[in-house]
JSON list of C-alpha atoms in Angstrom, two decimals:
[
{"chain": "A", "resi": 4, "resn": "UNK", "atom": "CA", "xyz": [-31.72, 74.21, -20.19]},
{"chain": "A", "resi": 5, "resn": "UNK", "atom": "CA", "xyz": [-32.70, 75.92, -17.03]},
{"chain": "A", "resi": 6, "resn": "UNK", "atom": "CA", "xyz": [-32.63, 74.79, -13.78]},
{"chain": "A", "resi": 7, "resn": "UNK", "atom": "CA", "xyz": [-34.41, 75.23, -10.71]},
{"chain": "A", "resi": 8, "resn": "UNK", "atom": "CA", "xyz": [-31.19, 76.21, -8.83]},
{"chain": "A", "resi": 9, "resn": "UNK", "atom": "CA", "xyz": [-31.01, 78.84, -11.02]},
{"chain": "A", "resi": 10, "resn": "UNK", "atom": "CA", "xyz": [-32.71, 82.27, -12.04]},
{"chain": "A", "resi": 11, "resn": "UNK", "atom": "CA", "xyz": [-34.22, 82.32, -16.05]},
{"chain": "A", "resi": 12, "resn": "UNK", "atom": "CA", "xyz": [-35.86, 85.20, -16.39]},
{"chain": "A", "resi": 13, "resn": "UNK", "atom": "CA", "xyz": [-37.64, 84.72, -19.85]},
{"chain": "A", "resi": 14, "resn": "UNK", "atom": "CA", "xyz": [-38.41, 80.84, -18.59]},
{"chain": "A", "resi": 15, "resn": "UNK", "atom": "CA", "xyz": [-42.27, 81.23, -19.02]},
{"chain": "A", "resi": 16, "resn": "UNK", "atom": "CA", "xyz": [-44.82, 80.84, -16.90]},
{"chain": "A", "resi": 17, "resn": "UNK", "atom": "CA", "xyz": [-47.42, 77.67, -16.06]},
{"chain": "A", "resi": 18, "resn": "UNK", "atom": "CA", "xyz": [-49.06, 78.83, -12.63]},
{"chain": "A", "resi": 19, "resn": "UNK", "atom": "CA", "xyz": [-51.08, 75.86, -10.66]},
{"chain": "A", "resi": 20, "resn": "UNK", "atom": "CA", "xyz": [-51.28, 74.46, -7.27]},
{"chain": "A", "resi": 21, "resn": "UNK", "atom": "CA", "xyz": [-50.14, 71.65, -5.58]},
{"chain": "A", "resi": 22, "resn": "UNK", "atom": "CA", "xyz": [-51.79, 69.87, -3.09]},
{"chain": "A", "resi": 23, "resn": "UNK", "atom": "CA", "xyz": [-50.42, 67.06, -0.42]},
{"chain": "A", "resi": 24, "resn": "UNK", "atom": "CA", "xyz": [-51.73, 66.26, 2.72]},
{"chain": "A", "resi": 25, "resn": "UNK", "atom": "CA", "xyz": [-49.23, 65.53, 5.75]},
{"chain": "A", "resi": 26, "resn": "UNK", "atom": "CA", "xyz": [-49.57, 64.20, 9.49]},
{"chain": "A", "resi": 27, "resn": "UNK", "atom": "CA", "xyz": [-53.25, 64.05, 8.49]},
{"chain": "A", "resi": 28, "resn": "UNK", "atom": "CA", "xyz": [-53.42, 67.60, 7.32]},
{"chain": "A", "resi": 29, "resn": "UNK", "atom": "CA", "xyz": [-54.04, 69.31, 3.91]},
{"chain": "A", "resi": 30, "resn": "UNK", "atom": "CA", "xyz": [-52.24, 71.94, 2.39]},
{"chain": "A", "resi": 31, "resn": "UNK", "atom": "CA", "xyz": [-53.01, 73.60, -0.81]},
{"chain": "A", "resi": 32, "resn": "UNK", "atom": "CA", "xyz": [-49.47, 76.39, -2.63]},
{"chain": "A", "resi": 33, "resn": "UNK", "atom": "CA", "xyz": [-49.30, 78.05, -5.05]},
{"chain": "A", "resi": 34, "resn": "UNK", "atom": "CA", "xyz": [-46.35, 76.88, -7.83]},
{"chain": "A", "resi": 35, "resn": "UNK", "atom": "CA", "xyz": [-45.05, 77.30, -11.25]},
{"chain": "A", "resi": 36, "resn": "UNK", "atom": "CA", "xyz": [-42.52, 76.55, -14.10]},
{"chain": "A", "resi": 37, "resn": "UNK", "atom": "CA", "xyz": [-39.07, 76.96, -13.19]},
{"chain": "A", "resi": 38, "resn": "UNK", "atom": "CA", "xyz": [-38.96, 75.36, -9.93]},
{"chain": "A", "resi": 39, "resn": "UNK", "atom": "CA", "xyz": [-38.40, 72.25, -8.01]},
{"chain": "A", "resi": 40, "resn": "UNK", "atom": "CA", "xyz": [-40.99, 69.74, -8.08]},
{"chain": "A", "resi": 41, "resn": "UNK", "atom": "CA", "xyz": [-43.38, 71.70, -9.76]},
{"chain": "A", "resi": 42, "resn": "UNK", "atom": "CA", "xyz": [-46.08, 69.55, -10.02]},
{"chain": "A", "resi": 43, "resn": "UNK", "atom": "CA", "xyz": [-46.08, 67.12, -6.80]},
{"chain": "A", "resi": 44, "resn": "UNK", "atom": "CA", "xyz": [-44.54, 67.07, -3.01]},
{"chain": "A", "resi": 45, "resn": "UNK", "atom": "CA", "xyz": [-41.40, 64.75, -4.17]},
{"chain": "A", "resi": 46, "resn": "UNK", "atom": "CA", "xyz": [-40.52, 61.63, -2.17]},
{"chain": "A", "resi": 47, "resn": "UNK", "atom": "CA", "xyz": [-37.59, 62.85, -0.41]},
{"chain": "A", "resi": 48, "resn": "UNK", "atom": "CA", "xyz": [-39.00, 66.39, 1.03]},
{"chain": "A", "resi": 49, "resn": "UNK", "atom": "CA", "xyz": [-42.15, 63.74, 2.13]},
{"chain": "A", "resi": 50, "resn": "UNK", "atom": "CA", "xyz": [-40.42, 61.55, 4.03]},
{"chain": "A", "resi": 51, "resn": "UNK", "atom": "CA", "xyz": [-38.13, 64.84, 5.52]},
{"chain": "A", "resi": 52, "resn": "UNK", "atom": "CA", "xyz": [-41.28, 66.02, 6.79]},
{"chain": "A", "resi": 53, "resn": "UNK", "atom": "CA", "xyz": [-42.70, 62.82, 8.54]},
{"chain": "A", "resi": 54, "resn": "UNK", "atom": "CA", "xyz": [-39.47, 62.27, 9.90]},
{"chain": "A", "resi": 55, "resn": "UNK", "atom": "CA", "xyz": [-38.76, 66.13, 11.08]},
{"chain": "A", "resi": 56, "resn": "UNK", "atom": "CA", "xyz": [-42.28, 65.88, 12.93]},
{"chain": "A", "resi": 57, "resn": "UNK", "atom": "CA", "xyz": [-42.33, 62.66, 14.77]},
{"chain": "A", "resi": 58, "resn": "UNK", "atom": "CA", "xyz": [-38.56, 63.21, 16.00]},
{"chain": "A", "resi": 59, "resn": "UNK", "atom": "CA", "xyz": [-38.05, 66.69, 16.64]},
{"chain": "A", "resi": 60, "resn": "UNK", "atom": "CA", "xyz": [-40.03, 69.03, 18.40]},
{"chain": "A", "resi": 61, "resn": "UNK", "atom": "CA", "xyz": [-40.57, 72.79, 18.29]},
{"chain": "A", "resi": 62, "resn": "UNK", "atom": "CA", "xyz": [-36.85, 74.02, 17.64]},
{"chain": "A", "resi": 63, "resn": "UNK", "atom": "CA", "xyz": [-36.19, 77.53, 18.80]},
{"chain": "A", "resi": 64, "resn": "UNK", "atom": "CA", "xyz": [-35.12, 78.67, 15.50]},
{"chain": "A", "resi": 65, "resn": "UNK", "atom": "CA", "xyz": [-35.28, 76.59, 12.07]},
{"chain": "A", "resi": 66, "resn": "UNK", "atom": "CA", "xyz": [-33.75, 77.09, 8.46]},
{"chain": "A", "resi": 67, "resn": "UNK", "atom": "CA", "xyz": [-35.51, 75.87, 5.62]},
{"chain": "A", "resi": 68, "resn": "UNK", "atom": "CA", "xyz": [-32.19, 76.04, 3.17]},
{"chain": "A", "resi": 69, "resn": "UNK", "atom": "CA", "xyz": [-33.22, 75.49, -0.75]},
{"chain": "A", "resi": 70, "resn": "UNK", "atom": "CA", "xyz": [-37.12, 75.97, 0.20]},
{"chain": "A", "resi": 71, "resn": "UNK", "atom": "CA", "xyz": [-38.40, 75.94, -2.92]},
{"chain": "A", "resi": 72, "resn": "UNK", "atom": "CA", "xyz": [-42.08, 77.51, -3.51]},
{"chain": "A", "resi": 73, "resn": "UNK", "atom": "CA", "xyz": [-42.20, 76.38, 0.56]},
{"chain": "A", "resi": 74, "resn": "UNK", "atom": "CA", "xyz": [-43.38, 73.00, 1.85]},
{"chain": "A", "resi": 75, "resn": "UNK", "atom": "CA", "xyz": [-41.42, 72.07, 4.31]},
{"chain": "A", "resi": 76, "resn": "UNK", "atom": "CA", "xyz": [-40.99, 75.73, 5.78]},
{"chain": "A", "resi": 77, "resn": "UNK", "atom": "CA", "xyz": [-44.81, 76.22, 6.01]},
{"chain": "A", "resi": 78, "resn": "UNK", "atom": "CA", "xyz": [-45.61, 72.58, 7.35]},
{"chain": "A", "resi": 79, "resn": "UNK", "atom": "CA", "xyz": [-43.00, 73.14, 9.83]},
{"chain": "A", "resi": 80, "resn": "UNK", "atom": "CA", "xyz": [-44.16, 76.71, 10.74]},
{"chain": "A", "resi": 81, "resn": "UNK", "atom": "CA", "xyz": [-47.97, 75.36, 10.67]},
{"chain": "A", "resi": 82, "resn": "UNK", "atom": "CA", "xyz": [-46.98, 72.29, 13.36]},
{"chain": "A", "resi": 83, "resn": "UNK", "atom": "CA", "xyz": [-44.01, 73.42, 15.23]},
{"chain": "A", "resi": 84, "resn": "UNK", "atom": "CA", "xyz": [-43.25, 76.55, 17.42]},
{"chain": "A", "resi": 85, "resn": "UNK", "atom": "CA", "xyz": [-40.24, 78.35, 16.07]},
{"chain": "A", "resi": 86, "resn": "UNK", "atom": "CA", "xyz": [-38.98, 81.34, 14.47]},
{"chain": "A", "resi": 87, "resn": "UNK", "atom": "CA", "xyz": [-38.43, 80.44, 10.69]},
{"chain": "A", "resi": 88, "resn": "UNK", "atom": "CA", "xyz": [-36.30, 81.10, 7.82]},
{"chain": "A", "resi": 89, "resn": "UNK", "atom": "CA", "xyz": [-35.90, 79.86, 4.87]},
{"chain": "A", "resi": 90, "resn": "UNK", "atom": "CA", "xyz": [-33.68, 80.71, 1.68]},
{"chain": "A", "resi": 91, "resn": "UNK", "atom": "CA", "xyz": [-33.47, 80.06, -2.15]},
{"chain": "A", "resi": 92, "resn": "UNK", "atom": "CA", "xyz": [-31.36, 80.92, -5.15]},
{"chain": "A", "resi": 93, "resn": "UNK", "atom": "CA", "xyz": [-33.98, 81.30, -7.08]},
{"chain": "A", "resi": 94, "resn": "UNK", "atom": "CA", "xyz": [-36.15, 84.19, -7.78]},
{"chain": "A", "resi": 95, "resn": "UNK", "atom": "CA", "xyz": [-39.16, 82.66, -8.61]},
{"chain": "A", "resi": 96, "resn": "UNK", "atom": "CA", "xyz": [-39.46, 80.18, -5.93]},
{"chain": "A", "resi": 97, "resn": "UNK", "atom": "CA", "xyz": [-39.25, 83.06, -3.20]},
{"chain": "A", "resi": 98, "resn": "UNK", "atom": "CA", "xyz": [-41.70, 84.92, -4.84]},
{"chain": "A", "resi": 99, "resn": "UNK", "atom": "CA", "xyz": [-43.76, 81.72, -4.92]},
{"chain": "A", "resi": 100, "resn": "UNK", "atom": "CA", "xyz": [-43.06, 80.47, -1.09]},
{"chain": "A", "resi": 101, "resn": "UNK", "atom": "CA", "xyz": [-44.12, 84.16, -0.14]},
{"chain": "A", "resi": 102, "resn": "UNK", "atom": "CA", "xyz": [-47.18, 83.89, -1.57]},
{"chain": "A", "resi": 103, "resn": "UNK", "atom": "CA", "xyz": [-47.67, 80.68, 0.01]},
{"chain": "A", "resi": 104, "resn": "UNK", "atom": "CA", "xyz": [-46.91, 82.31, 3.30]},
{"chain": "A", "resi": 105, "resn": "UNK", "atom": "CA", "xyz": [-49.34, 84.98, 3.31]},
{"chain": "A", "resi": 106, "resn": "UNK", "atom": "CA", "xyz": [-51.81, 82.31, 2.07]},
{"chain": "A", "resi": 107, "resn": "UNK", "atom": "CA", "xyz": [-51.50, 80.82, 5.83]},
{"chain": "A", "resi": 108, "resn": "UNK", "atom": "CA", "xyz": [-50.86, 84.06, 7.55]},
{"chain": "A", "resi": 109, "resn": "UNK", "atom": "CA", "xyz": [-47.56, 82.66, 8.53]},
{"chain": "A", "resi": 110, "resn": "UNK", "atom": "CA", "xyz": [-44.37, 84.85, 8.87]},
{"chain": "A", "resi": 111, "resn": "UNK", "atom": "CA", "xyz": [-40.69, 83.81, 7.94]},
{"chain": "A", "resi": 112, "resn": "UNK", "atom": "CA", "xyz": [-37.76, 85.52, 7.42]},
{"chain": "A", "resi": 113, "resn": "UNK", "atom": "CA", "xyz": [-37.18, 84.82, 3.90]},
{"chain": "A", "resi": 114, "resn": "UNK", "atom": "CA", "xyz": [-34.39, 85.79, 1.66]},
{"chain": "A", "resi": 115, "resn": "UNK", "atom": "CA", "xyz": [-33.06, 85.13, -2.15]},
{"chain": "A", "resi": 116, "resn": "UNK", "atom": "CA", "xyz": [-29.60, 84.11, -1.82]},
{"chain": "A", "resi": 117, "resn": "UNK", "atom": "CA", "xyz": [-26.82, 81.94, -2.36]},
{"chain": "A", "resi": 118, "resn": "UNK", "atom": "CA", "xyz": [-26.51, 79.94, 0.78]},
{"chain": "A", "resi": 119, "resn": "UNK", "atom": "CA", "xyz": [-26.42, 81.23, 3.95]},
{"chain": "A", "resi": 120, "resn": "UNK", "atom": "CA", "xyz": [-24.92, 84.33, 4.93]},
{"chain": "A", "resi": 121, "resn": "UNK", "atom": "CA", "xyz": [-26.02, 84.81, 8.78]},
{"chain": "A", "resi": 122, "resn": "UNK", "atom": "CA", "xyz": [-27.94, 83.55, 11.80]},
{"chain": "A", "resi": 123, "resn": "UNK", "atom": "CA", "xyz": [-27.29, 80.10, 14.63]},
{"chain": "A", "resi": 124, "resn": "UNK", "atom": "CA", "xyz": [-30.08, 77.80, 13.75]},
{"chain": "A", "resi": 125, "resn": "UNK", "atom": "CA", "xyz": [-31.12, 75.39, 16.22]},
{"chain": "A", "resi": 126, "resn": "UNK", "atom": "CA", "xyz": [-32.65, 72.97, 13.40]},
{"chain": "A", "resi": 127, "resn": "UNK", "atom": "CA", "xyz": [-31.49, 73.26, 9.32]},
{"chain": "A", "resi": 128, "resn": "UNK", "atom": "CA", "xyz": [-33.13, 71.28, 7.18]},
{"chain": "A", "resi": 129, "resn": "UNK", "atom": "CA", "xyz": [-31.87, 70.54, 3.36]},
{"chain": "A", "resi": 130, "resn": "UNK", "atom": "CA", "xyz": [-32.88, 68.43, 0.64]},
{"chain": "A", "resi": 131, "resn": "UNK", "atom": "CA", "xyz": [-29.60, 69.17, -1.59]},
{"chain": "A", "resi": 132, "resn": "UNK", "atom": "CA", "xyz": [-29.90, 70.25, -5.33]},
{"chain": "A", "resi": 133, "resn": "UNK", "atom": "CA", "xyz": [-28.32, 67.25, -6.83]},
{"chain": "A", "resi": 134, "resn": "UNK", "atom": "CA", "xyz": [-28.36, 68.84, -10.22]},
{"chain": "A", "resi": 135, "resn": "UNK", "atom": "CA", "xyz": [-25.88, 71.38, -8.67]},
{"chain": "A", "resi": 136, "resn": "UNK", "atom": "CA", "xyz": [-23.16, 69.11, -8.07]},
{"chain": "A", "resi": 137, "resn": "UNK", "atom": "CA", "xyz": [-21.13, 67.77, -5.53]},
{"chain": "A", "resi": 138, "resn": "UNK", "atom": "CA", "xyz": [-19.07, 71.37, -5.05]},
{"chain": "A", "resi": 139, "resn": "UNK", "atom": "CA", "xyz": [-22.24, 73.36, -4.42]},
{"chain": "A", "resi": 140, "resn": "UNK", "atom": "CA", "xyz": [-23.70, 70.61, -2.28]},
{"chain": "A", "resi": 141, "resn": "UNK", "atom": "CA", "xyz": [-20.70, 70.30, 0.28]},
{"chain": "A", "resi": 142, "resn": "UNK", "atom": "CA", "xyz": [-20.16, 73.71, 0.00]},
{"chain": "A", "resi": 143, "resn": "UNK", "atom": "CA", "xyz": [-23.74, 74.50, 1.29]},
{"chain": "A", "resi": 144, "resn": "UNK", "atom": "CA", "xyz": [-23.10, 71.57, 4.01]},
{"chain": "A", "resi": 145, "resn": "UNK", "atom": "CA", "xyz": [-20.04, 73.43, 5.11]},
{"chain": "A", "resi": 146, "resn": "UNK", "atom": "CA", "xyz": [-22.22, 76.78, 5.53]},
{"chain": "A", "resi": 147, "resn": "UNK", "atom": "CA", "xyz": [-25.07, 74.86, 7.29]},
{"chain": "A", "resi": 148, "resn": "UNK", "atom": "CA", "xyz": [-22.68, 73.36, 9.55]},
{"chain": "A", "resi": 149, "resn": "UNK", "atom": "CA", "xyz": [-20.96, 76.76, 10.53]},
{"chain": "A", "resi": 150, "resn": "UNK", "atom": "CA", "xyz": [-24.54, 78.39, 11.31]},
{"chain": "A", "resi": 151, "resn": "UNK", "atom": "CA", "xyz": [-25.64, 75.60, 13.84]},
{"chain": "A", "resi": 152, "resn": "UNK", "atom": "CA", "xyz": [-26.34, 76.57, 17.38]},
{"chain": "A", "resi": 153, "resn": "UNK", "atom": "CA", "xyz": [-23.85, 75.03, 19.75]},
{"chain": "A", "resi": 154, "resn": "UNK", "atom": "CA", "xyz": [-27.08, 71.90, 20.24]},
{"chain": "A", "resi": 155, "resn": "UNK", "atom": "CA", "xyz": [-28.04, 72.74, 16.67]},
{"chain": "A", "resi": 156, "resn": "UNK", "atom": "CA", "xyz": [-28.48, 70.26, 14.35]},
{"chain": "A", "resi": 157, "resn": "UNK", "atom": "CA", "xyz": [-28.84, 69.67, 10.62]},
{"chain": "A", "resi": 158, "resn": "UNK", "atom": "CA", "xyz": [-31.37, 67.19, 9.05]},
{"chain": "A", "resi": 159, "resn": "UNK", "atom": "CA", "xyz": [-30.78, 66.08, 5.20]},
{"chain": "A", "resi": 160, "resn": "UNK", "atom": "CA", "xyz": [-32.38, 64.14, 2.74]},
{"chain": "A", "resi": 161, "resn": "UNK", "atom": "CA", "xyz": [-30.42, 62.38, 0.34]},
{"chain": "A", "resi": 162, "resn": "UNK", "atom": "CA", "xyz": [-31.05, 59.01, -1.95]},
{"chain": "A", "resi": 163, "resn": "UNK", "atom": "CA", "xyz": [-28.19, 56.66, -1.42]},
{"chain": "A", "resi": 164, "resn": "UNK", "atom": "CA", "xyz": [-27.35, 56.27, -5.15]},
{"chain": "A", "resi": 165, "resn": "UNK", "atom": "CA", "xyz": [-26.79, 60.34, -5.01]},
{"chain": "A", "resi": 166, "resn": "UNK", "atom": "CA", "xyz": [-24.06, 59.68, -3.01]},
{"chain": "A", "resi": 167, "resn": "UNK", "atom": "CA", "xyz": [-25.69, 60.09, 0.58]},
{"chain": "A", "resi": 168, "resn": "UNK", "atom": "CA", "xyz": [-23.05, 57.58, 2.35]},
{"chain": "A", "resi": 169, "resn": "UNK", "atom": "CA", "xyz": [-20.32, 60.30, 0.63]},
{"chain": "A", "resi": 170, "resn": "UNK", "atom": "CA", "xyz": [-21.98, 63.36, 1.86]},
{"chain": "A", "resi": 171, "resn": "UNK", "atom": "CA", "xyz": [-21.86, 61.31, 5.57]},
{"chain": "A", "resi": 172, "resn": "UNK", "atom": "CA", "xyz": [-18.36, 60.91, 5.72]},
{"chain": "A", "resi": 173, "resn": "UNK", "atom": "CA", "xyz": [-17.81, 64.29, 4.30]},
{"chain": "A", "resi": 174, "resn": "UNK", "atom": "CA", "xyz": [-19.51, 65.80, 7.30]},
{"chain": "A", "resi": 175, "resn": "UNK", "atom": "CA", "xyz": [-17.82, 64.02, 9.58]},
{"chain": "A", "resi": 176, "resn": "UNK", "atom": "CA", "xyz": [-14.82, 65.36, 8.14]},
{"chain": "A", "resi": 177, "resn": "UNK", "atom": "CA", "xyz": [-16.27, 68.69, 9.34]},
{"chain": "A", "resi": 178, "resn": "UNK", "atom": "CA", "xyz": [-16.21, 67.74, 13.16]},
{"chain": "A", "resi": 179, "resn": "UNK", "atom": "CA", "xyz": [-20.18, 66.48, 13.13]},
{"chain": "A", "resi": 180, "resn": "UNK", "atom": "CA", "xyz": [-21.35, 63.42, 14.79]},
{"chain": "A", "resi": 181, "resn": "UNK", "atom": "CA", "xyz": [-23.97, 62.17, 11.97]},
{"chain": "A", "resi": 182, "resn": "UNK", "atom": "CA", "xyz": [-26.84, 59.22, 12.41]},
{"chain": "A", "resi": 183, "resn": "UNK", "atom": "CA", "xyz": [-28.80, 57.96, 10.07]},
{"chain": "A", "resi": 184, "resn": "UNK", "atom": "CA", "xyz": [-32.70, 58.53, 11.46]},
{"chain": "A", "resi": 185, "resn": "UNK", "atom": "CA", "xyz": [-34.80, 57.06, 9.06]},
{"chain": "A", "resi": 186, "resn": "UNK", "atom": "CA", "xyz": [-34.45, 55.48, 4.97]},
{"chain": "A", "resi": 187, "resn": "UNK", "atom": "CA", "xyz": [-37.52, 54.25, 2.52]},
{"chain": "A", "resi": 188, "resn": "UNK", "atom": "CA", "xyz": [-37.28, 53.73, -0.94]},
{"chain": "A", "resi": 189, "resn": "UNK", "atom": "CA", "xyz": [-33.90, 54.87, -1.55]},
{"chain": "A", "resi": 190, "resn": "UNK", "atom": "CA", "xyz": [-33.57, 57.68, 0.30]},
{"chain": "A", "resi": 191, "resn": "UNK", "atom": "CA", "xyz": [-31.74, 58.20, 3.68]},
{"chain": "A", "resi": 192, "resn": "UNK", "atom": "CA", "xyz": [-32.42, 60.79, 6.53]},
{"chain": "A", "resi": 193, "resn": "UNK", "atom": "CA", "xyz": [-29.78, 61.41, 8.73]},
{"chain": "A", "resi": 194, "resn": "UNK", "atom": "CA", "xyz": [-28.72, 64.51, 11.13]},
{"chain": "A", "resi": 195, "resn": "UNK", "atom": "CA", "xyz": [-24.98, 65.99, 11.70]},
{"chain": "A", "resi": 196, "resn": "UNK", "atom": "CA", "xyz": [-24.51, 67.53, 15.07]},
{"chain": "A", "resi": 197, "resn": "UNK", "atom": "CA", "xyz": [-21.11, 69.35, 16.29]},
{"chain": "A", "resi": 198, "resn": "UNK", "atom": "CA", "xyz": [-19.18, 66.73, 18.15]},
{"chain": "A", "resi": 199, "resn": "UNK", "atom": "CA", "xyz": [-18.15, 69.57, 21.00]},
{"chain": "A", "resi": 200, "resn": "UNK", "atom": "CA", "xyz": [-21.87, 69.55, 21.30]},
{"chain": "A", "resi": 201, "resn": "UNK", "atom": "CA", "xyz": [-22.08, 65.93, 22.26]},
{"chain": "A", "resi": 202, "resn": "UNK", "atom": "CA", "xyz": [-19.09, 65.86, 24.44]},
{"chain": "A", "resi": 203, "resn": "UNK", "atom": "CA", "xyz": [-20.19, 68.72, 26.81]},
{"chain": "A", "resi": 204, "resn": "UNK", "atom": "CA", "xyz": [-22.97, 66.59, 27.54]},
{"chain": "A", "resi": 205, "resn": "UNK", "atom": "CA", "xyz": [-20.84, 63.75, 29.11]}
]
């Protein structure tokens, strides 16, 4: 079975488009087989989204990590001002989320790779692969949390029966103060910051 975490070459093709609207405006990619919510703008990257832009503003620099064929990186670049990138494992969904970038005119740094290799981000944002299990996942929180700016912080989407409350206390193990921001219909948003962060502000 193939996954869209992972890179199936002979997987064939079914190209389309999907189309969601957000913060009253439309938006129209390009997608295919082979990749994550193929067909529809999934619950959890929806409610990432509406969340991201009514509580954050205009980060300096933002990483889209696991972006997919590109939703939340090109609603982000369309209604924030930052410098983007955004990452994927998976060969198809970069080629896709470029596409869907030069459909806008917009321009990201983006890469096909395992995690993330370099860069401070002021802003990460991550829906997790839950197919990819719990070692991939924290692994991936542990890289997110090592590339945050010194006020950086890291937004995540997670339902609670996937183990959100887990992947909470896990990143506090990692030195981050985390809140919970926002939760409908299962699924939680909350942010880990660096605790140093925090405490320089006192």
């Amino acid at each position: 079975m193939s996954h869209y975490f992972e890179n199936d070459m002979d997987l064939k093709h079914d190209p389309h488009e999907l189309r969601f609207e957000i913060n009253q405006k439309e938006y129209c990619l390009k997608t295919d087989a082979g990749v994550f919510s193929k067909d529809r703008l999934d619950t959890g990257t929806r409610l990432l989204l509406e969340t991201l832009l009514e509580k954050e503003k205009d980060p300096v620099t933002t990483l889209d990590l696991g972006c997919g064929i590109g939703p939340v990186g090109i609603v982000l670049k369309d209604q924030w001002n930052t410098q983007m990138t955004m990452i994927d494992i998976n060969q198809r969904a970069v080629d896709l989320a470029s596409a869907n970038l030069k459909r806008y005119a917009f321009y990201a740094d983006l890469f096909c790779q395992d995690g993330i290799q370099e860069g401070q981000y002021a802003c990460i944002v991550f829906n997790p692969p839950i197919r990819a299990g719990k070692k991939v996942i924290y692994r991936l929180f542990q890289e997110a949390v090592d590339h945050l700016s010194r006020e950086g912080r890291l937004w995540v989407v997670m339902r609670k029966q996937h183990g959100a409350q887990s992947a909470i206390q896990y990143l506090e193990s990692l030195g981050c103060s985390v809140k919970k921001v926002n939760r409908e219909k299962g699924f939680w948003i909350f942010t880990a910051q660096k605790k140093s962060t925090e405490s320089s502000k006192d």
